[in-house]
Tab-separated table of N, CA, C and O in Angstrom:
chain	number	residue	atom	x	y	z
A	1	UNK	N	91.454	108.683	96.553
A	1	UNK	CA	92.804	109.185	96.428
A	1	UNK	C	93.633	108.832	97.652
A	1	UNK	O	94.717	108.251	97.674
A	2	UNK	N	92.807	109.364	98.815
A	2	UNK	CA	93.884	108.847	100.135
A	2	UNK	C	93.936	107.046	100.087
A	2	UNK	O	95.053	106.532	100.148
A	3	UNK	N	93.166	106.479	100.018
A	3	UNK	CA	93.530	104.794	99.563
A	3	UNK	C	94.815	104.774	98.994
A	3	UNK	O	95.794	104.321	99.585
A	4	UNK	N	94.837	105.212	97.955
A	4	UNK	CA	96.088	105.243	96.737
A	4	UNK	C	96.791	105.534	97.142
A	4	UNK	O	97.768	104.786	97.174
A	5	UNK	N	96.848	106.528	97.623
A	5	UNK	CA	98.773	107.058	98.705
A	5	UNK	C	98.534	105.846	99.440
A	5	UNK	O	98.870	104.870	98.768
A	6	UNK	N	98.060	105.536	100.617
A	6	UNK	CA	98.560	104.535	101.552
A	6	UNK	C	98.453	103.636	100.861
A	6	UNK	O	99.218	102.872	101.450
A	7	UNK	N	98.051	103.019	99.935
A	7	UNK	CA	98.618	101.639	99.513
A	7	UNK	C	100.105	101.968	98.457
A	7	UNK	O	100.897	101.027	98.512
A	8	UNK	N	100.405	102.733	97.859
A	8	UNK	CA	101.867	103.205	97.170
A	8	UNK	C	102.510	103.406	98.390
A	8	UNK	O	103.706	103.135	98.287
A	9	UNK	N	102.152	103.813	99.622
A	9	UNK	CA	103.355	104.568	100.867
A	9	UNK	C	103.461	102.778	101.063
A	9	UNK	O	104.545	102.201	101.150
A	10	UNK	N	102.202	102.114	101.106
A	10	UNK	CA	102.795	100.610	101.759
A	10	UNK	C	103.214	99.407	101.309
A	10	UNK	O	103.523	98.474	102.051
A	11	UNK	N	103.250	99.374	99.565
A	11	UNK	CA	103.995	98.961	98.810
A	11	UNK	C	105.549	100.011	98.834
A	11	UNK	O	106.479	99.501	99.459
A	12	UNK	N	105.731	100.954	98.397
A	12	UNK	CA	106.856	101.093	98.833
A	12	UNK	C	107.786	101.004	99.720
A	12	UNK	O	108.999	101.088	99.523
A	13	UNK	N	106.849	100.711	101.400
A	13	UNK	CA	107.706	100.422	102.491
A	13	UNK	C	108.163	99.410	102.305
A	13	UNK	O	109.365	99.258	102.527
A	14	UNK	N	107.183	98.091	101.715
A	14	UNK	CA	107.293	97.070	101.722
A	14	UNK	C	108.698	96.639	100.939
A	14	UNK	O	109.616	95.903	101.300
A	15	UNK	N	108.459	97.492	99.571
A	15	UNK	CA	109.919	96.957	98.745
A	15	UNK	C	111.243	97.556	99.225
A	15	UNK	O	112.393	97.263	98.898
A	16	UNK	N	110.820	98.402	100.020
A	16	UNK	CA	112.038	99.085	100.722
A	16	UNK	C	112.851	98.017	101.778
A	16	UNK	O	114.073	97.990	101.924
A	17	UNK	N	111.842	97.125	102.489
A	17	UNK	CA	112.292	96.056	103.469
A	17	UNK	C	112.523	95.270	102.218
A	17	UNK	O	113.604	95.460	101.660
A	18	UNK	N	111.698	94.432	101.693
A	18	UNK	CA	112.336	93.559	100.834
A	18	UNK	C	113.840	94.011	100.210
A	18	UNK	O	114.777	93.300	100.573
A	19	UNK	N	114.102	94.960	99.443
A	19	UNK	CA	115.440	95.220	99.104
A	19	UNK	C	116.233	95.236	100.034
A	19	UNK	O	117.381	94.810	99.904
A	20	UNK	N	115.838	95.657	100.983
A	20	UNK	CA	117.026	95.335	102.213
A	20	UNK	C	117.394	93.819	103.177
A	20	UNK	O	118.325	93.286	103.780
A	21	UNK	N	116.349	93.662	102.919
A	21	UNK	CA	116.991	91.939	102.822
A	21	UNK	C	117.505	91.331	102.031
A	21	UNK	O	118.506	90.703	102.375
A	22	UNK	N	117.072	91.262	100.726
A	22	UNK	CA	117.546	91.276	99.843
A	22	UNK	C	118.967	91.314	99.675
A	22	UNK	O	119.586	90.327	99.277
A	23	UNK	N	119.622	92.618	100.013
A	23	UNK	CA	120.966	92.875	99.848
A	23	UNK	C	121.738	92.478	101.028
A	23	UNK	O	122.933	92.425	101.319
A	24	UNK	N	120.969	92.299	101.425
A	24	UNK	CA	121.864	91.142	102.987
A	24	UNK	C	121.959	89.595	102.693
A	24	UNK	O	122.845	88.855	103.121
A	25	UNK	N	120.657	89.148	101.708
A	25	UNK	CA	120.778	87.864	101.791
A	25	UNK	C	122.082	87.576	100.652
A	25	UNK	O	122.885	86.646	100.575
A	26	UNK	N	121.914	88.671	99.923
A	26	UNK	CA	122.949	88.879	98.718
A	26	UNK	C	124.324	88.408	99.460
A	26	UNK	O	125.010	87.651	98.775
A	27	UNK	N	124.723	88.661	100.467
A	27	UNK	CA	126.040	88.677	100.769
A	27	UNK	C	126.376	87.276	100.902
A	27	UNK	O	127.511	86.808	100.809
A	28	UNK	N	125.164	86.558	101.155
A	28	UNK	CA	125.695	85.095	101.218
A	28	UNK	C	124.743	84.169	99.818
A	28	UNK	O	124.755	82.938	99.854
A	29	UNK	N	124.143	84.744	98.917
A	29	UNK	CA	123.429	84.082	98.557
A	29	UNK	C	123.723	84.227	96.437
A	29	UNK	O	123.457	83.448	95.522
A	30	UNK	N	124.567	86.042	96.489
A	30	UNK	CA	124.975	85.921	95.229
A	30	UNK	C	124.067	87.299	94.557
A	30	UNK	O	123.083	87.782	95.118
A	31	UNK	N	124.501	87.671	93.565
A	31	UNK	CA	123.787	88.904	93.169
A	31	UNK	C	122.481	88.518	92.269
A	31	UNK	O	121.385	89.074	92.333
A	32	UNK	N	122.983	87.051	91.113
A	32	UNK	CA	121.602	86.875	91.031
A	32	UNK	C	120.209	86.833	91.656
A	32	UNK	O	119.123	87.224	91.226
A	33	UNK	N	120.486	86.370	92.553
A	33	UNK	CA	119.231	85.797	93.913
A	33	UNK	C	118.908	87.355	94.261
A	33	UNK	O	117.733	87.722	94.285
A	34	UNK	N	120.248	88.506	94.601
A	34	UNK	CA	119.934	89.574	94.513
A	34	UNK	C	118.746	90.620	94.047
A	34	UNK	O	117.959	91.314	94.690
A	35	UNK	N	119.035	90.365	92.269
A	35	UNK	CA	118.471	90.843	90.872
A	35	UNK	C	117.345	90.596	90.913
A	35	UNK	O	116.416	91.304	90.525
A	36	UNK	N	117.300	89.378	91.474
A	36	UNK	CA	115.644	88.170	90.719
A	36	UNK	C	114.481	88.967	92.398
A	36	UNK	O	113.298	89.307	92.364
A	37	UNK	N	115.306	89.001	93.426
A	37	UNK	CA	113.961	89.273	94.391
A	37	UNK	C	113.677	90.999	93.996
A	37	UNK	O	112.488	91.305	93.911
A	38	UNK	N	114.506	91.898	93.803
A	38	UNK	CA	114.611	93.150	93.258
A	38	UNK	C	113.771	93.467	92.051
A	38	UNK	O	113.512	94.657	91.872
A	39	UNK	N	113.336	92.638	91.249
A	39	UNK	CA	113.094	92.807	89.489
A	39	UNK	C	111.316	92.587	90.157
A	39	UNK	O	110.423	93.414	89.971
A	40	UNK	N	111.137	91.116	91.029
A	40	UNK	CA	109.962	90.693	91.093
A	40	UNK	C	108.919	91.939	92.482
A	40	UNK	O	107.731	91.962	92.804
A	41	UNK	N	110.217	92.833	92.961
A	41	UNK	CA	109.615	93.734	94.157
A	41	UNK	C	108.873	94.676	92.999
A	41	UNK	O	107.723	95.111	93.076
A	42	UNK	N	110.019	94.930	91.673
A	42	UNK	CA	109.721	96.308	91.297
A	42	UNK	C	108.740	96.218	90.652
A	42	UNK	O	107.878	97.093	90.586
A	43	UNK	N	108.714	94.889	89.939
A	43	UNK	CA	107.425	94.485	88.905
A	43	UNK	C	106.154	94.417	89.680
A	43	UNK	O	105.104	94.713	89.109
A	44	UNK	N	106.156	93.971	91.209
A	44	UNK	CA	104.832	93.676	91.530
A	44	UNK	C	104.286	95.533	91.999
A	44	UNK	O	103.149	96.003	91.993
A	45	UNK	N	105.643	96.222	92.369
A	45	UNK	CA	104.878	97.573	92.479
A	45	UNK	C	104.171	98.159	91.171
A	45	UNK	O	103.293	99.022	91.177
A	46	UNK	N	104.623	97.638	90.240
A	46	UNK	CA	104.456	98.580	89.002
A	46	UNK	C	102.995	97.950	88.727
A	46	UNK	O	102.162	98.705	88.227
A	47	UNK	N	102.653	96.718	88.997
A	47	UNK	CA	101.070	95.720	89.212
A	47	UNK	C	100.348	96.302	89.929
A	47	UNK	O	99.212	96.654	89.611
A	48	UNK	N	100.909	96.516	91.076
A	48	UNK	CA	100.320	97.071	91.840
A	48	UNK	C	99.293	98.631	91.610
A	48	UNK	O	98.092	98.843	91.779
A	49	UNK	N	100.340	99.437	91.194
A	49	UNK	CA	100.154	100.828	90.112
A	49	UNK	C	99.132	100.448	89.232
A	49	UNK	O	98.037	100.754	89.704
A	50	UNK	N	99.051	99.850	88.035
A	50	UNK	CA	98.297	99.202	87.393
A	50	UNK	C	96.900	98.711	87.976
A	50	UNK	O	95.821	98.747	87.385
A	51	UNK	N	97.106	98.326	89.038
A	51	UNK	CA	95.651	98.009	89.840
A	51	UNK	C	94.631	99.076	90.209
A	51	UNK	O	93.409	99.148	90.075
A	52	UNK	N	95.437	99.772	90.654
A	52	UNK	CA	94.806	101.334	91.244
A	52	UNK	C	94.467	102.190	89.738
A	52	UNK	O	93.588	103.051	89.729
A	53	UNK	N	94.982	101.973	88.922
A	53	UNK	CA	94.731	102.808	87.537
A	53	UNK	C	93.133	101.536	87.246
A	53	UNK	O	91.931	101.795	87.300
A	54	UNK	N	93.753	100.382	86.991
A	54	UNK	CA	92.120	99.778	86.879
A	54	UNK	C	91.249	100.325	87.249
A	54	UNK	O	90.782	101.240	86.571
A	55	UNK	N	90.568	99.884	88.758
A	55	UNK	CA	89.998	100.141	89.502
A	55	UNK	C	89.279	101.847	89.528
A	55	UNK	O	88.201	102.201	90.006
A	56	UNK	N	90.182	102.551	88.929
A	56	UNK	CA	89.852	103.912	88.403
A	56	UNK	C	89.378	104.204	87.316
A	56	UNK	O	88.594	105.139	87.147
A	57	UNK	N	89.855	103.320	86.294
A	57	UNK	CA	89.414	103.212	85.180
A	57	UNK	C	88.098	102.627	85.402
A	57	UNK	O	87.443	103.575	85.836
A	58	UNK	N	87.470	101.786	85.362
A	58	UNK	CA	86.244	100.855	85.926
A	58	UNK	C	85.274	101.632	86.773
A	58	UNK	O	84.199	101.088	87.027
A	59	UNK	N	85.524	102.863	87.252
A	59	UNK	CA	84.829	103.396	88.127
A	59	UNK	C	84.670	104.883	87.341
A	59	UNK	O	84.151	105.859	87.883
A	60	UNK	N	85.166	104.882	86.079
A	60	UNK	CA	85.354	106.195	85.273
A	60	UNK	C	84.641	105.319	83.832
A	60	UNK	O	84.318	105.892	82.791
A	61	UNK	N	84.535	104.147	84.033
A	61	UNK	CA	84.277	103.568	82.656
A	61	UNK	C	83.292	104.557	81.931
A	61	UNK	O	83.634	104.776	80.769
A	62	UNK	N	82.359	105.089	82.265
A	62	UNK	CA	81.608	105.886	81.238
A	62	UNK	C	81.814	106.897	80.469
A	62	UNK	O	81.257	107.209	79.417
A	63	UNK	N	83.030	107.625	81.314
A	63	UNK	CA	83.601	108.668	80.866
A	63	UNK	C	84.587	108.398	79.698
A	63	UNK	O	84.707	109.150	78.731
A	64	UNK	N	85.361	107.113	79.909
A	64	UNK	CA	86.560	106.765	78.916
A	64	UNK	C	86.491	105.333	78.873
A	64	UNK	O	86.924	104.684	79.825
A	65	UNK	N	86.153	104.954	78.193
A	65	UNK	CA	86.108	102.792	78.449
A	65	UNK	C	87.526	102.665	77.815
A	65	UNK	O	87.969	101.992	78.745
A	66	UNK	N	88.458	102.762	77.077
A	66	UNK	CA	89.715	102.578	76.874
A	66	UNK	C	90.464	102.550	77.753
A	66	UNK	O	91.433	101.799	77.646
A	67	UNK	N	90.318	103.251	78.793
A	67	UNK	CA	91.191	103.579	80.180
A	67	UNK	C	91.419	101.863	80.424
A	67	UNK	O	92.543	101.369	80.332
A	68	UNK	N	90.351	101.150	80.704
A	68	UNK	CA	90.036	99.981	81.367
A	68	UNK	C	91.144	99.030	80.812
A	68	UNK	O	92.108	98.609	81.451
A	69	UNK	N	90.760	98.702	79.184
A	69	UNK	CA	91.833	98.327	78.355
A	69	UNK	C	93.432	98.721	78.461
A	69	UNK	O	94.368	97.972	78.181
A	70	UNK	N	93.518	100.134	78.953
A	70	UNK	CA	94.976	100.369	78.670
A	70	UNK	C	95.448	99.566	80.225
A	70	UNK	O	96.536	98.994	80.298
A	71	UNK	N	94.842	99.598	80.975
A	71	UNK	CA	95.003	99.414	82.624
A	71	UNK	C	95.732	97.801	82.674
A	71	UNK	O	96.657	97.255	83.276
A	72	UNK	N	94.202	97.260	81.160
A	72	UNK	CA	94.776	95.797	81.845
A	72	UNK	C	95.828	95.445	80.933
A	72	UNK	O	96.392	94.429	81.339
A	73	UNK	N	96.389	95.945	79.703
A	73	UNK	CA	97.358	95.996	79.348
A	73	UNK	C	98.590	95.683	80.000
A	73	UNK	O	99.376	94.740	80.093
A	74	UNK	N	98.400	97.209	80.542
A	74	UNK	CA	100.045	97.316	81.433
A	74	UNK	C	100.133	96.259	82.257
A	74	UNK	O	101.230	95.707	82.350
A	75	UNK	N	98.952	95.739	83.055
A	75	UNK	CA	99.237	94.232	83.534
A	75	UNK	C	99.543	93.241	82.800
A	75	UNK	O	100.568	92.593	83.010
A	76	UNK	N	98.915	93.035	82.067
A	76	UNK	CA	99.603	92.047	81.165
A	76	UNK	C	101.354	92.097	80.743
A	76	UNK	O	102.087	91.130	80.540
A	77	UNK	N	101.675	93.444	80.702
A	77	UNK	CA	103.293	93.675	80.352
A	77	UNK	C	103.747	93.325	81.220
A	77	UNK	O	104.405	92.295	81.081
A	78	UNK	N	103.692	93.829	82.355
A	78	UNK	CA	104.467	93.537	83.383
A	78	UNK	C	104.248	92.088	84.110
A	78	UNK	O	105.143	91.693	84.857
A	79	UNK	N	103.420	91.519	83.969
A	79	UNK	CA	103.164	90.131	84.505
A	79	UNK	C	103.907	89.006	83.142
A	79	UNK	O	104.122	87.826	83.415
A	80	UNK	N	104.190	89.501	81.896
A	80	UNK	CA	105.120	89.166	81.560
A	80	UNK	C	106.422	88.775	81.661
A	80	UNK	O	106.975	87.708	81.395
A	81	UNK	N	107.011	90.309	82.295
A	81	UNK	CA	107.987	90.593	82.633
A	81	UNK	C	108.521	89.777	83.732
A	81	UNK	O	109.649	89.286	83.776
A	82	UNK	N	107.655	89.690	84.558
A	82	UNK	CA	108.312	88.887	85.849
A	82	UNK	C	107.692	87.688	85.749
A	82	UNK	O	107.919	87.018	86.756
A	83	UNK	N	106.907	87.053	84.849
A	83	UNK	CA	107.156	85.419	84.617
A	83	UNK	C	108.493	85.266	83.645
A	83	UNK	O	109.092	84.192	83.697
A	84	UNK	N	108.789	85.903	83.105
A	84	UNK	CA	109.890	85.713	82.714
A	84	UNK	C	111.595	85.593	83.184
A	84	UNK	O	112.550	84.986	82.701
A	85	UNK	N	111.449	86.383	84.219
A	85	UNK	CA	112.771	86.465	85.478
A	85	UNK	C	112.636	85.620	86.554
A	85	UNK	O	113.559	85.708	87.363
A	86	UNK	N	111.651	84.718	86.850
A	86	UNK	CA	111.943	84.014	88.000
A	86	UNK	C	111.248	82.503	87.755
A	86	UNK	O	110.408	82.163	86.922
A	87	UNK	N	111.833	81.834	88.661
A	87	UNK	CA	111.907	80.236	88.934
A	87	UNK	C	111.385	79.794	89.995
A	87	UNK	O	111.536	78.676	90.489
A	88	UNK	N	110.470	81.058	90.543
A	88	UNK	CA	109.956	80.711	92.042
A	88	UNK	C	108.887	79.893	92.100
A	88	UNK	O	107.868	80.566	91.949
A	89	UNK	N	108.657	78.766	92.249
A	89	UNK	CA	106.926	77.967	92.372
A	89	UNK	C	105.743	79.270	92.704
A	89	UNK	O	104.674	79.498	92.138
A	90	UNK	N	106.227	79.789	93.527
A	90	UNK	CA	104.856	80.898	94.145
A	90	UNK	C	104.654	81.660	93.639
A	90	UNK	O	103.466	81.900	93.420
A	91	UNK	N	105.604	82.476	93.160
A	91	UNK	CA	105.486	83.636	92.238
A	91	UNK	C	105.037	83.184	91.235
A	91	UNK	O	103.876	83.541	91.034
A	92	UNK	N	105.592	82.334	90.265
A	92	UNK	CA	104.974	81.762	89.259
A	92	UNK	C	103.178	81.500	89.129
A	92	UNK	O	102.341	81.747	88.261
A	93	UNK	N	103.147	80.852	90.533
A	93	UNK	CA	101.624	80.926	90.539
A	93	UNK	C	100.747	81.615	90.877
A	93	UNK	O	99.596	81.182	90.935
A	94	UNK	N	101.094	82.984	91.217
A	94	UNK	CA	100.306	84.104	91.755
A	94	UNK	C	100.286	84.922	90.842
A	94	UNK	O	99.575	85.907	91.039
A	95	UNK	N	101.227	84.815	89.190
A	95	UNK	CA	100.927	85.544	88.312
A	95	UNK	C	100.042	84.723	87.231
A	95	UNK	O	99.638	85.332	86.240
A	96	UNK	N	99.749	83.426	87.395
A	96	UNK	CA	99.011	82.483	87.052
A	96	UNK	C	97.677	83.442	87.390
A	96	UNK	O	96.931	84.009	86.592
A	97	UNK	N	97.641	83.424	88.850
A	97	UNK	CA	96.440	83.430	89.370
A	97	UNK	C	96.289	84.971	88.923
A	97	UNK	O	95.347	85.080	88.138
A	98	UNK	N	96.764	85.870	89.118
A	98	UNK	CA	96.689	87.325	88.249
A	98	UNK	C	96.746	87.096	86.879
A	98	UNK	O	96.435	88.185	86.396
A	99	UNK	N	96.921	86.465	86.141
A	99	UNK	CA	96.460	85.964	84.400
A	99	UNK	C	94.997	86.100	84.542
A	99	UNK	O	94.250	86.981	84.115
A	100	UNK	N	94.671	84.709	85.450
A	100	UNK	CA	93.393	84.834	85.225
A	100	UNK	C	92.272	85.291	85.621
A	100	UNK	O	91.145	85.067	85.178
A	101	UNK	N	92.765	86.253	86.875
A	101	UNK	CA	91.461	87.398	87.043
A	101	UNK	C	91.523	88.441	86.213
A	101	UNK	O	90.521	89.151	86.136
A	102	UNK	N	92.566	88.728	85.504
A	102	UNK	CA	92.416	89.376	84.526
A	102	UNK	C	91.768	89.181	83.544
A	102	UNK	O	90.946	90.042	83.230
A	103	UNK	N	91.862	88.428	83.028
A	103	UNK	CA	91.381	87.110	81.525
A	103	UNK	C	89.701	87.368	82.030
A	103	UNK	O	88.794	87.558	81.220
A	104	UNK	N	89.530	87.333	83.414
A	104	UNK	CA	88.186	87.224	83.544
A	104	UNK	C	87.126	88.697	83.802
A	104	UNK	O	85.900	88.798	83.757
A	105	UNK	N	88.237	89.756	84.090
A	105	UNK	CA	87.573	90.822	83.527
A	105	UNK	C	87.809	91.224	81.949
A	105	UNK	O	87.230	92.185	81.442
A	106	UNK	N	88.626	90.469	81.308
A	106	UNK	CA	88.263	90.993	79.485
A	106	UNK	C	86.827	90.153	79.551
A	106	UNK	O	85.672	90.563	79.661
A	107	UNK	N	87.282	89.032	79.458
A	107	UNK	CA	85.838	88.032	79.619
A	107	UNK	C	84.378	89.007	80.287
A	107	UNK	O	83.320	88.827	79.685
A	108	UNK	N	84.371	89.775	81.225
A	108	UNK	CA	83.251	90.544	81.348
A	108	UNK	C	82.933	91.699	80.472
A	108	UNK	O	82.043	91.973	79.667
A	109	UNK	N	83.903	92.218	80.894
A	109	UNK	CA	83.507	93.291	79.550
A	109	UNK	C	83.350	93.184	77.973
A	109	UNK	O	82.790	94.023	77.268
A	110	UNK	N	84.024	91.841	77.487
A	110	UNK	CA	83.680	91.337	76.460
A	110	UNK	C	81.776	91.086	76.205
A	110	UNK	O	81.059	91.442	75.270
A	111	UNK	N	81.385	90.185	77.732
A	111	UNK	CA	79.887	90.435	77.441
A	111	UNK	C	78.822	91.602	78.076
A	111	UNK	O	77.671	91.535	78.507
A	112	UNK	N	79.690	92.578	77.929
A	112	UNK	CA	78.779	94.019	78.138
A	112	UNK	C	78.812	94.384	79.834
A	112	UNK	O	78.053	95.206	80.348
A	113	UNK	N	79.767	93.660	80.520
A	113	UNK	CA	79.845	94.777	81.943
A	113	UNK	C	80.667	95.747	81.475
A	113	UNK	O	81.794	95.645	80.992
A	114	UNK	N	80.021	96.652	81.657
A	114	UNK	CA	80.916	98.181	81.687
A	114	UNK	C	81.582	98.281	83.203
A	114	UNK	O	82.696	98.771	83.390
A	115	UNK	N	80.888	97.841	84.075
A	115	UNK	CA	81.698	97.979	85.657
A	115	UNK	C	81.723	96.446	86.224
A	115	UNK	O	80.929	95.939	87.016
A	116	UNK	N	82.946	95.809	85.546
A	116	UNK	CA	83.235	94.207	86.017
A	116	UNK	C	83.994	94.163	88.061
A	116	UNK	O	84.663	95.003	88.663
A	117	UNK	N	83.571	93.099	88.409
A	117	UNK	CA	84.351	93.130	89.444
A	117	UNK	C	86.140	92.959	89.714
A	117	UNK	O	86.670	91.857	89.569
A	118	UNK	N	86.638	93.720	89.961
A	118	UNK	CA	88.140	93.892	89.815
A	118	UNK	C	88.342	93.517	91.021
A	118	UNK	O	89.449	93.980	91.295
A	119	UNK	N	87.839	92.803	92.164
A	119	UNK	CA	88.474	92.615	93.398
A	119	UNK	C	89.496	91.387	93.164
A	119	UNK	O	90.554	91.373	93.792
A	120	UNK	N	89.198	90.440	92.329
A	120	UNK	CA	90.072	89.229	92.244
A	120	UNK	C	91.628	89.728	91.763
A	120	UNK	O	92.707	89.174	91.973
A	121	UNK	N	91.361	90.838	91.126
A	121	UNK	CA	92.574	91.278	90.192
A	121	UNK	C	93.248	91.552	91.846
A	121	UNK	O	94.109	90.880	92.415
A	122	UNK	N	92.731	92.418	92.202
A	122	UNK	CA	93.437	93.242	93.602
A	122	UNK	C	93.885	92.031	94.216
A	122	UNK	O	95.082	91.746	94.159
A	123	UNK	N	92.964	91.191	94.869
A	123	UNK	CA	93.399	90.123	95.393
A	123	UNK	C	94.605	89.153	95.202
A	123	UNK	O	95.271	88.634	96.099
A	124	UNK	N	94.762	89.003	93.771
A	124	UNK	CA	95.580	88.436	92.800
A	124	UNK	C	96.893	89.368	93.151
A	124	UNK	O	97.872	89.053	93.827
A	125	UNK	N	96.711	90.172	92.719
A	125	UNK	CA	98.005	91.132	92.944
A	125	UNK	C	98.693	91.437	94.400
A	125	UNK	O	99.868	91.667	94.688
A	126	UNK	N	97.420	91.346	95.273
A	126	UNK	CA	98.539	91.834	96.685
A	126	UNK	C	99.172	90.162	97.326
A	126	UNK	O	100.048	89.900	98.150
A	127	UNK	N	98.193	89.223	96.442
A	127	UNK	CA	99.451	88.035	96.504
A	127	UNK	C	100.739	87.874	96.185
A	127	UNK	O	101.729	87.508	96.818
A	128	UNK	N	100.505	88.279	94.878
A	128	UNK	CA	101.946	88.391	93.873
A	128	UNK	C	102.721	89.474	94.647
A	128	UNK	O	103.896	89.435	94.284
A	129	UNK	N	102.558	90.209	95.364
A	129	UNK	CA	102.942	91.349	96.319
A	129	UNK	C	103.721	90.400	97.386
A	129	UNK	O	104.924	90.143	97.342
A	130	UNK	N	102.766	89.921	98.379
A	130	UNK	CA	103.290	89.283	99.380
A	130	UNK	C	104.313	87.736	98.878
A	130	UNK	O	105.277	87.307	99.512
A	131	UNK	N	103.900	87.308	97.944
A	131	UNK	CA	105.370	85.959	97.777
A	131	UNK	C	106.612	86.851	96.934
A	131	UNK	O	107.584	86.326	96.392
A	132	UNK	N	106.350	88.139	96.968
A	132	UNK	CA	107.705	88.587	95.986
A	132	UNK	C	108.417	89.020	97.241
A	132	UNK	O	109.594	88.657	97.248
A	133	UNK	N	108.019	89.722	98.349
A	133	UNK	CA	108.648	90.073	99.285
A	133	UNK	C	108.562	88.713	100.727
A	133	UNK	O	108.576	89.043	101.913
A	134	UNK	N	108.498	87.577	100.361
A	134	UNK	CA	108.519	86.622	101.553
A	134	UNK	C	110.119	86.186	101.214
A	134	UNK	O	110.700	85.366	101.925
């Protein structure tokens, strides 16, 4: 649980600086450019969220194995969402690369891990974290 607060207290600091650059770079750069670093801060927190629900789920798998499924769901929505709003080479490829550590825990649990390794997902994600706020 204390993990989970400090990584939400440090994703939120984080999008807190990012938006504030953000709205500075805005002044010379336009509100789209604005929108698009704003959409990809909020989406990677909401991944982020999603990660920590995994990772819980996966560690609860016996109790509820659906959890796991709904977890990687919501990643999947939201990694939608923000391949869809941006044109960034990096971002683009860090939700690539979060596709497919995902893809590769259905792929485990498809052949009977009940407790797959989710570190790539994490990994995957605090990338997509760090090129949304660079």
């Amino acid at each position: 649980m204390a993990a989970s607060r400090r990584r939400r207290r440090g994703v939120t600091t984080i999008a807190a600086t990012v938006a504030a650059a953000a709205l500075t770079a805005g002044l010379t750069t336009g509100c789209d450019a604005v929108n698009k670093a704003l959409d990809c801060v909020q989406t990677a927190d909401s991944i982020a969220d999603s990660v920590t629900d995994l990772q819980q789920a996966v560690e609860n798998a016996s109790d509820d194995p659906t959890q796991v499924d709904a977890s990687l769901a919501a990643i999947d929505k939201n990694l939608d969402k923000i391949g869809d709003k941006t044109d960034n080479a990096d971002v683009n490829k860090a939700v690539d690369d979060l596709n497919k550590a995902v893809a590769n825990v259905r792929a485990s649990i498809k052949n009977g891990d009940n407790t797959p390794d989710v570190s790539p997902v994490t990994d995957a994600a605090g990338e997509l974290t760090k090129v949304c706020t660079s």
